[in-house]
């Protein structure tokens, strides 16, 4: 059972790193170093990520209804992408 939880955690870390790298590219990073396995996967188009991106920092406030709408928009966009 511990292995299942660990695998889920690792999967989340990998997903986070992949999205972080894409965001770095959108923000103008000159270079992103990634293993060949990572670049073999299809990724979302830049405009798609720009439209769905929401950056919050510690201490930021967001209206709960606005957050709910954003998350629903992300969920629906993910379904369209497939």
CSV table of N, CA, C and O in Angstrom, one decimal:
chain,number,residue,atom,x,y,z
A,1,UNK,N,0.8,-1.2,0.0
A,1,UNK,CA,0.0,0.0,0.0
A,1,UNK,C,0.9,1.3,0.0
A,1,UNK,O,0.6,2.2,-0.7
A,2,UNK,N,2.0,1.2,0.7
A,2,UNK,CA,2.9,2.4,0.7
A,2,UNK,C,3.4,2.7,-0.7
A,2,UNK,O,3.6,3.8,-1.0
A,3,UNK,N,3.7,1.6,-1.4
A,3,UNK,CA,4.2,1.8,-2.8
A,3,UNK,C,3.2,2.5,-3.7
A,3,UNK,O,3.6,3.3,-4.5
A,4,UNK,N,1.9,2.3,-3.5
A,4,UNK,CA,0.9,2.9,-4.3
A,4,UNK,C,0.9,4.4,-4.0
A,4,UNK,O,0.9,5.2,-4.9
A,5,UNK,N,0.9,4.8,-2.7
A,5,UNK,CA,0.9,6.2,-2.3
A,5,UNK,C,2.2,6.9,-2.8
A,5,UNK,O,2.1,8.0,-3.3
A,6,UNK,N,3.3,6.2,-2.7
A,6,UNK,CA,4.6,6.8,-3.2
A,6,UNK,C,4.5,7.0,-4.7
A,6,UNK,O,4.9,8.0,-5.2
A,7,UNK,N,3.9,6.0,-5.5
A,7,UNK,CA,3.8,6.1,-6.9
A,7,UNK,C,3.0,7.3,-7.3
A,7,UNK,O,3.3,8.1,-8.2
A,8,UNK,N,1.9,7.5,-6.6
A,8,UNK,CA,1.0,8.6,-6.9
A,8,UNK,C,1.7,10.0,-6.6
A,8,UNK,O,1.6,10.9,-7.3
A,9,UNK,N,2.5,10.0,-5.5
A,9,UNK,CA,3.2,11.2,-5.2
A,9,UNK,C,4.3,11.5,-6.3
A,9,UNK,O,4.4,12.6,-6.8
A,10,UNK,N,5.0,10.5,-6.7
A,10,UNK,CA,6.0,10.7,-7.7
A,10,UNK,C,5.4,11.1,-9.0
A,10,UNK,O,5.9,12.0,-9.7
A,11,UNK,N,4.2,10.6,-9.4
A,11,UNK,CA,3.5,11.0,-10.6
A,11,UNK,C,3.2,12.5,-10.5
A,11,UNK,O,3.3,13.2,-11.5
A,12,UNK,N,2.7,12.9,-9.4
A,12,UNK,CA,2.4,14.4,-9.2
A,12,UNK,C,3.7,15.2,-9.4
A,12,UNK,O,3.6,16.3,-9.9
A,13,UNK,N,4.8,14.8,-8.8
A,13,UNK,CA,6.0,15.5,-8.9
A,13,UNK,C,6.5,15.6,-10.4
A,13,UNK,O,6.8,16.7,-10.9
A,14,UNK,N,6.3,14.5,-11.1
A,14,UNK,CA,6.7,14.5,-12.5
A,14,UNK,C,5.8,15.5,-13.3
A,14,UNK,O,6.3,16.3,-14.1
A,15,UNK,N,4.5,15.4,-13.1
A,15,UNK,CA,3.6,16.3,-13.7
A,15,UNK,C,3.9,17.8,-13.4
A,15,UNK,O,3.9,18.6,-14.3
A,16,UNK,N,4.2,18.1,-12.2
A,16,UNK,CA,4.6,19.4,-11.7
A,16,UNK,C,5.8,19.9,-12.5
A,16,UNK,O,5.8,21.0,-13.0
A,17,UNK,N,6.8,19.1,-12.6
A,17,UNK,CA,8.1,19.4,-13.2
A,17,UNK,C,7.8,19.7,-14.7
A,17,UNK,O,8.4,20.6,-15.3
A,18,UNK,N,7.0,18.9,-15.3
A,18,UNK,CA,6.7,19.1,-16.8
A,18,UNK,C,6.0,20.4,-17.0
A,18,UNK,O,6.4,21.2,-17.9
A,19,UNK,N,5.0,20.7,-16.2
A,19,UNK,CA,4.3,21.9,-16.3
A,19,UNK,C,5.2,23.1,-16.0
A,19,UNK,O,5.1,24.2,-16.7
A,20,UNK,N,6.0,23.0,-15.0
A,20,UNK,CA,7.0,24.1,-14.6
A,20,UNK,C,7.9,24.4,-15.8
A,20,UNK,O,8.1,25.5,-16.1
A,21,UNK,N,8.4,23.3,-16.5
A,21,UNK,CA,9.3,23.5,-17.6
A,21,UNK,C,8.5,24.3,-18.7
A,21,UNK,O,9.1,25.2,-19.4
A,22,UNK,N,7.3,23.9,-19.0
A,22,UNK,CA,6.5,24.6,-20.0
A,22,UNK,C,6.3,26.0,-19.7
A,22,UNK,O,6.4,26.9,-20.5
A,23,UNK,N,6.0,26.3,-18.4
A,23,UNK,CA,5.8,27.7,-18.0
A,23,UNK,C,7.1,28.5,-18.1
A,23,UNK,O,7.1,29.6,-18.5
A,24,UNK,N,8.2,27.8,-17.8
A,24,UNK,CA,9.5,28.5,-17.9
A,24,UNK,C,9.8,28.9,-19.4
A,24,UNK,O,10.2,30.0,-19.6
A,25,UNK,N,9.4,28.0,-20.3
A,25,UNK,CA,9.6,28.3,-21.7
A,25,UNK,C,8.7,29.5,-22.1
A,25,UNK,O,9.1,30.4,-22.8
A,26,UNK,N,7.4,29.5,-21.6
A,26,UNK,CA,6.5,30.6,-21.9
A,26,UNK,C,7.0,31.9,-21.3
A,26,UNK,O,6.8,33.0,-21.9
A,27,UNK,N,7.7,31.8,-20.2
A,27,UNK,CA,8.2,33.0,-19.6
A,27,UNK,C,9.6,33.5,-20.2
A,27,UNK,O,10.2,34.4,-19.7
A,28,UNK,N,10.0,32.8,-21.2
A,28,UNK,CA,11.2,33.2,-22.0
A,28,UNK,C,12.5,32.6,-21.6
A,28,UNK,O,13.6,33.1,-21.9
A,29,UNK,N,12.4,31.4,-20.9
A,29,UNK,CA,13.7,30.7,-20.6
A,29,UNK,C,14.5,30.4,-21.9
A,29,UNK,O,13.9,30.0,-22.9
A,30,UNK,N,15.7,30.7,-21.8
A,30,UNK,CA,16.6,30.4,-23.0
A,30,UNK,C,16.8,28.9,-23.3
A,30,UNK,O,17.0,28.5,-24.4
A,31,UNK,N,16.8,28.1,-22.2
A,31,UNK,CA,17.1,26.7,-22.4
A,31,UNK,C,16.4,25.9,-21.3
A,31,UNK,O,16.3,26.3,-20.1
A,32,UNK,N,15.9,24.8,-21.7
A,32,UNK,CA,15.3,23.9,-20.7
A,32,UNK,C,15.9,22.5,-21.0
A,32,UNK,O,15.9,22.0,-22.1
A,33,UNK,N,16.5,21.9,-20.0
A,33,UNK,CA,17.2,20.6,-20.1
A,33,UNK,C,16.2,19.5,-19.6
A,33,UNK,O,15.7,19.6,-18.5
A,34,UNK,N,15.9,18.6,-20.5
A,34,UNK,CA,15.0,17.5,-20.1
A,34,UNK,C,15.5,16.2,-20.7
A,34,UNK,O,16.1,16.2,-21.8
A,35,UNK,N,15.1,15.1,-20.1
A,35,UNK,CA,15.5,13.8,-20.6
A,35,UNK,C,14.7,13.5,-21.9
A,35,UNK,O,13.6,14.0,-22.1
A,36,UNK,N,15.2,12.7,-22.8
A,36,UNK,CA,14.6,12.4,-24.1
A,36,UNK,C,13.1,11.8,-23.9
A,36,UNK,O,12.2,12.1,-24.6
A,37,UNK,N,13.0,11.1,-22.8
A,37,UNK,CA,11.6,10.5,-22.5
A,37,UNK,C,10.6,11.6,-22.3
A,37,UNK,O,9.5,11.5,-22.7
A,38,UNK,N,11.0,12.7,-21.7
A,38,UNK,CA,10.1,13.8,-21.4
A,38,UNK,C,9.7,14.5,-22.7
A,38,UNK,O,8.5,14.9,-22.8
A,39,UNK,N,10.6,14.7,-23.6
A,39,UNK,CA,10.2,15.4,-24.8
A,39,UNK,C,9.5,14.5,-25.9
A,39,UNK,O,9.0,15.0,-26.9
A,40,UNK,N,9.5,13.3,-25.6
A,40,UNK,CA,8.8,12.4,-26.5
A,40,UNK,C,7.2,12.4,-26.4
A,40,UNK,O,6.5,12.1,-27.2
A,41,UNK,N,6.8,12.9,-25.2
A,41,UNK,CA,5.3,13.0,-25.0
A,41,UNK,C,4.8,14.3,-25.6
A,41,UNK,O,5.4,15.3,-25.7
A,42,UNK,N,3.5,14.1,-26.1
A,42,UNK,CA,2.8,15.3,-26.6
A,42,UNK,C,2.6,16.3,-25.4
A,42,UNK,O,2.2,15.8,-24.4
A,43,UNK,N,2.7,17.5,-25.7
A,43,UNK,CA,2.4,18.5,-24.7
A,43,UNK,C,1.4,19.5,-25.2
A,43,UNK,O,1.2,19.6,-26.4
A,44,UNK,N,0.8,20.2,-24.3
A,44,UNK,CA,-0.2,21.2,-24.8
A,44,UNK,C,0.4,22.3,-25.6
A,44,UNK,O,1.6,22.7,-25.3
A,45,UNK,N,-0.3,22.9,-26.5
A,45,UNK,CA,0.2,24.0,-27.2
A,45,UNK,C,0.4,25.2,-26.3
A,45,UNK,O,-0.3,25.4,-25.3
A,46,UNK,N,1.4,26.1,-26.6
A,46,UNK,CA,1.6,27.2,-25.7
A,46,UNK,C,0.4,28.1,-25.4
A,46,UNK,O,0.2,28.5,-24.3
A,47,UNK,N,-0.4,28.4,-26.4
A,47,UNK,CA,-1.5,29.2,-26.2
A,47,UNK,C,-2.5,28.6,-25.2
A,47,UNK,O,-3.2,29.2,-24.4
A,48,UNK,N,-2.7,27.3,-25.3
A,48,UNK,CA,-3.5,26.5,-24.4
A,48,UNK,C,-3.1,26.7,-23.0
A,48,UNK,O,-3.9,27.0,-22.1
A,49,UNK,N,-1.8,26.6,-22.8
A,49,UNK,CA,-1.3,26.7,-21.4
A,49,UNK,C,-1.4,28.2,-20.9
A,49,UNK,O,-1.8,28.4,-19.8
A,50,UNK,N,-1.2,29.1,-21.8
A,50,UNK,CA,-1.3,30.5,-21.4
A,50,UNK,C,-2.7,30.9,-21.0
A,50,UNK,O,-2.9,31.6,-20.0
A,51,UNK,N,-3.7,30.3,-21.7
A,51,UNK,CA,-5.1,30.6,-21.4
A,51,UNK,C,-5.5,30.0,-20.0
A,51,UNK,O,-6.4,30.6,-19.4
A,52,UNK,N,-5.0,28.9,-19.7
A,52,UNK,CA,-5.4,28.2,-18.5
A,52,UNK,C,-4.5,28.5,-17.3
A,52,UNK,O,-4.8,28.1,-16.1
A,53,UNK,N,-3.4,29.1,-17.5
A,53,UNK,CA,-2.5,29.4,-16.4
A,53,UNK,C,-3.0,30.3,-15.3
A,53,UNK,O,-3.6,31.4,-15.7
A,54,UNK,N,-2.8,30.0,-14.1
A,54,UNK,CA,-3.2,30.8,-13.0
A,54,UNK,C,-2.0,30.8,-12.0
A,54,UNK,O,-1.7,29.7,-11.5
A,55,UNK,N,-1.4,31.9,-11.7
A,55,UNK,CA,-0.3,31.9,-10.8
A,55,UNK,C,-0.7,32.6,-9.5
A,55,UNK,O,-1.2,33.7,-9.5
A,56,UNK,N,-0.6,31.9,-8.4
A,56,UNK,CA,-0.9,32.4,-7.1
A,56,UNK,C,0.4,32.3,-6.2
A,56,UNK,O,1.1,31.3,-6.3
A,57,UNK,N,0.6,33.3,-5.4
A,57,UNK,CA,1.7,33.3,-4.5
A,57,UNK,C,1.2,33.3,-3.1
A,57,UNK,O,0.1,33.7,-2.8
A,58,UNK,N,2.0,33.0,-2.1
A,58,UNK,CA,1.7,33.0,-0.7
A,58,UNK,C,1.1,34.3,-0.4
A,58,UNK,O,1.8,35.4,-0.7
A,59,UNK,N,0.0,34.4,0.3
A,59,UNK,CA,-0.6,35.6,0.7
A,59,UNK,C,-1.6,36.2,-0.3
A,59,UNK,O,-2.3,37.1,0.0
A,60,UNK,N,-1.6,35.7,-1.6
A,60,UNK,CA,-2.5,36.2,-2.6
A,60,UNK,C,-4.0,35.8,-2.1
A,60,UNK,O,-4.2,34.8,-1.5
A,61,UNK,N,-4.9,36.6,-2.5
A,61,UNK,CA,-6.3,36.3,-2.3
A,61,UNK,C,-7.0,36.1,-3.6
A,61,UNK,O,-6.7,36.8,-4.6
A,62,UNK,N,-7.9,35.2,-3.7
A,62,UNK,CA,-8.7,34.9,-4.9
A,62,UNK,C,-10.1,34.6,-4.5
A,62,UNK,O,-10.4,34.0,-3.5
A,63,UNK,N,-11.1,35.2,-5.2
A,63,UNK,CA,-12.5,34.9,-5.0
A,63,UNK,C,-12.8,33.4,-5.2
A,63,UNK,O,-12.4,32.9,-6.3
A,64,UNK,N,-13.4,32.8,-4.3
A,64,UNK,CA,-13.7,31.3,-4.4
A,64,UNK,C,-14.5,31.0,-5.7
A,64,UNK,O,-14.3,30.0,-6.3
A,65,UNK,N,-15.4,31.9,-6.0
A,65,UNK,CA,-16.2,31.6,-7.2
A,65,UNK,C,-15.4,31.7,-8.5
A,65,UNK,O,-15.5,30.9,-9.4
A,66,UNK,N,-14.4,32.7,-8.5
A,66,UNK,CA,-13.5,32.8,-9.6
A,66,UNK,C,-12.6,31.6,-9.8
A,66,UNK,O,-12.4,31.1,-10.9
A,67,UNK,N,-12.1,31.1,-8.6
A,67,UNK,CA,-11.3,29.9,-8.6
A,67,UNK,C,-12.1,28.7,-9.1
A,67,UNK,O,-11.6,27.9,-9.9
A,68,UNK,N,-13.3,28.6,-8.6
A,68,UNK,CA,-14.1,27.4,-9.1
A,68,UNK,C,-14.3,27.5,-10.6
A,68,UNK,O,-14.2,26.5,-11.3
A,69,UNK,N,-14.7,28.7,-11.1
A,69,UNK,CA,-14.9,28.8,-12.6
A,69,UNK,C,-13.6,28.5,-13.4
A,69,UNK,O,-13.6,27.8,-14.4
A,70,UNK,N,-12.5,28.9,-12.8
A,70,UNK,CA,-11.2,28.6,-13.5
A,70,UNK,C,-10.9,27.1,-13.5
A,70,UNK,O,-10.5,26.6,-14.5
A,71,UNK,N,-11.1,26.5,-12.4
A,71,UNK,CA,-10.9,25.0,-12.3
A,71,UNK,C,-11.8,24.2,-13.2
A,71,UNK,O,-11.4,23.3,-13.9
A,72,UNK,N,-13.1,24.7,-13.3
A,72,UNK,CA,-14.0,24.0,-14.2
A,72,UNK,C,-13.6,24.2,-15.7
A,72,UNK,O,-13.6,23.3,-16.5
A,73,UNK,N,-13.1,25.5,-16.0
A,73,UNK,CA,-12.6,25.8,-17.4
A,73,UNK,C,-11.4,24.9,-17.7
A,73,UNK,O,-11.3,24.3,-18.8
A,74,UNK,N,-10.5,24.7,-16.7
A,74,UNK,CA,-9.4,23.8,-16.9
A,74,UNK,C,-9.8,22.3,-17.1
A,74,UNK,O,-9.3,21.6,-18.0
A,75,UNK,N,-10.7,21.9,-16.4
A,75,UNK,CA,-11.2,20.5,-16.5
A,75,UNK,C,-11.9,20.3,-17.8
A,75,UNK,O,-11.6,19.3,-18.5
A,76,UNK,N,-12.7,21.3,-18.3
A,76,UNK,CA,-13.3,21.1,-19.6
A,76,UNK,C,-12.3,21.2,-20.7
A,76,UNK,O,-12.4,20.5,-21.7
A,77,UNK,N,-11.3,22.0,-20.6
A,77,UNK,CA,-10.3,22.2,-21.6
A,77,UNK,C,-9.5,20.9,-21.7
A,77,UNK,O,-9.1,20.4,-22.8
A,78,UNK,N,-9.2,20.2,-20.6
A,78,UNK,CA,-8.5,18.9,-20.6
A,78,UNK,C,-9.3,17.9,-21.3
A,78,UNK,O,-8.8,17.1,-22.1
A,79,UNK,N,-10.6,17.9,-21.2
A,79,UNK,CA,-11.5,16.9,-21.9
A,79,UNK,C,-11.4,17.2,-23.4
A,79,UNK,O,-11.4,16.3,-24.2
A,80,UNK,N,-11.4,18.5,-23.8
A,80,UNK,CA,-11.4,18.8,-25.2
A,80,UNK,C,-10.1,18.4,-25.9
A,80,UNK,O,-10.0,18.0,-27.0
A,81,UNK,N,-9.0,18.5,-25.1
A,81,UNK,CA,-7.7,18.2,-25.6
A,81,UNK,C,-7.5,16.8,-26.0
A,81,UNK,O,-6.8,16.4,-26.8
A,82,UNK,N,-8.2,15.9,-25.3
A,82,UNK,CA,-8.1,14.4,-25.5
A,82,UNK,C,-8.6,14.0,-26.8
A,82,UNK,O,-9.4,14.4,-27.4
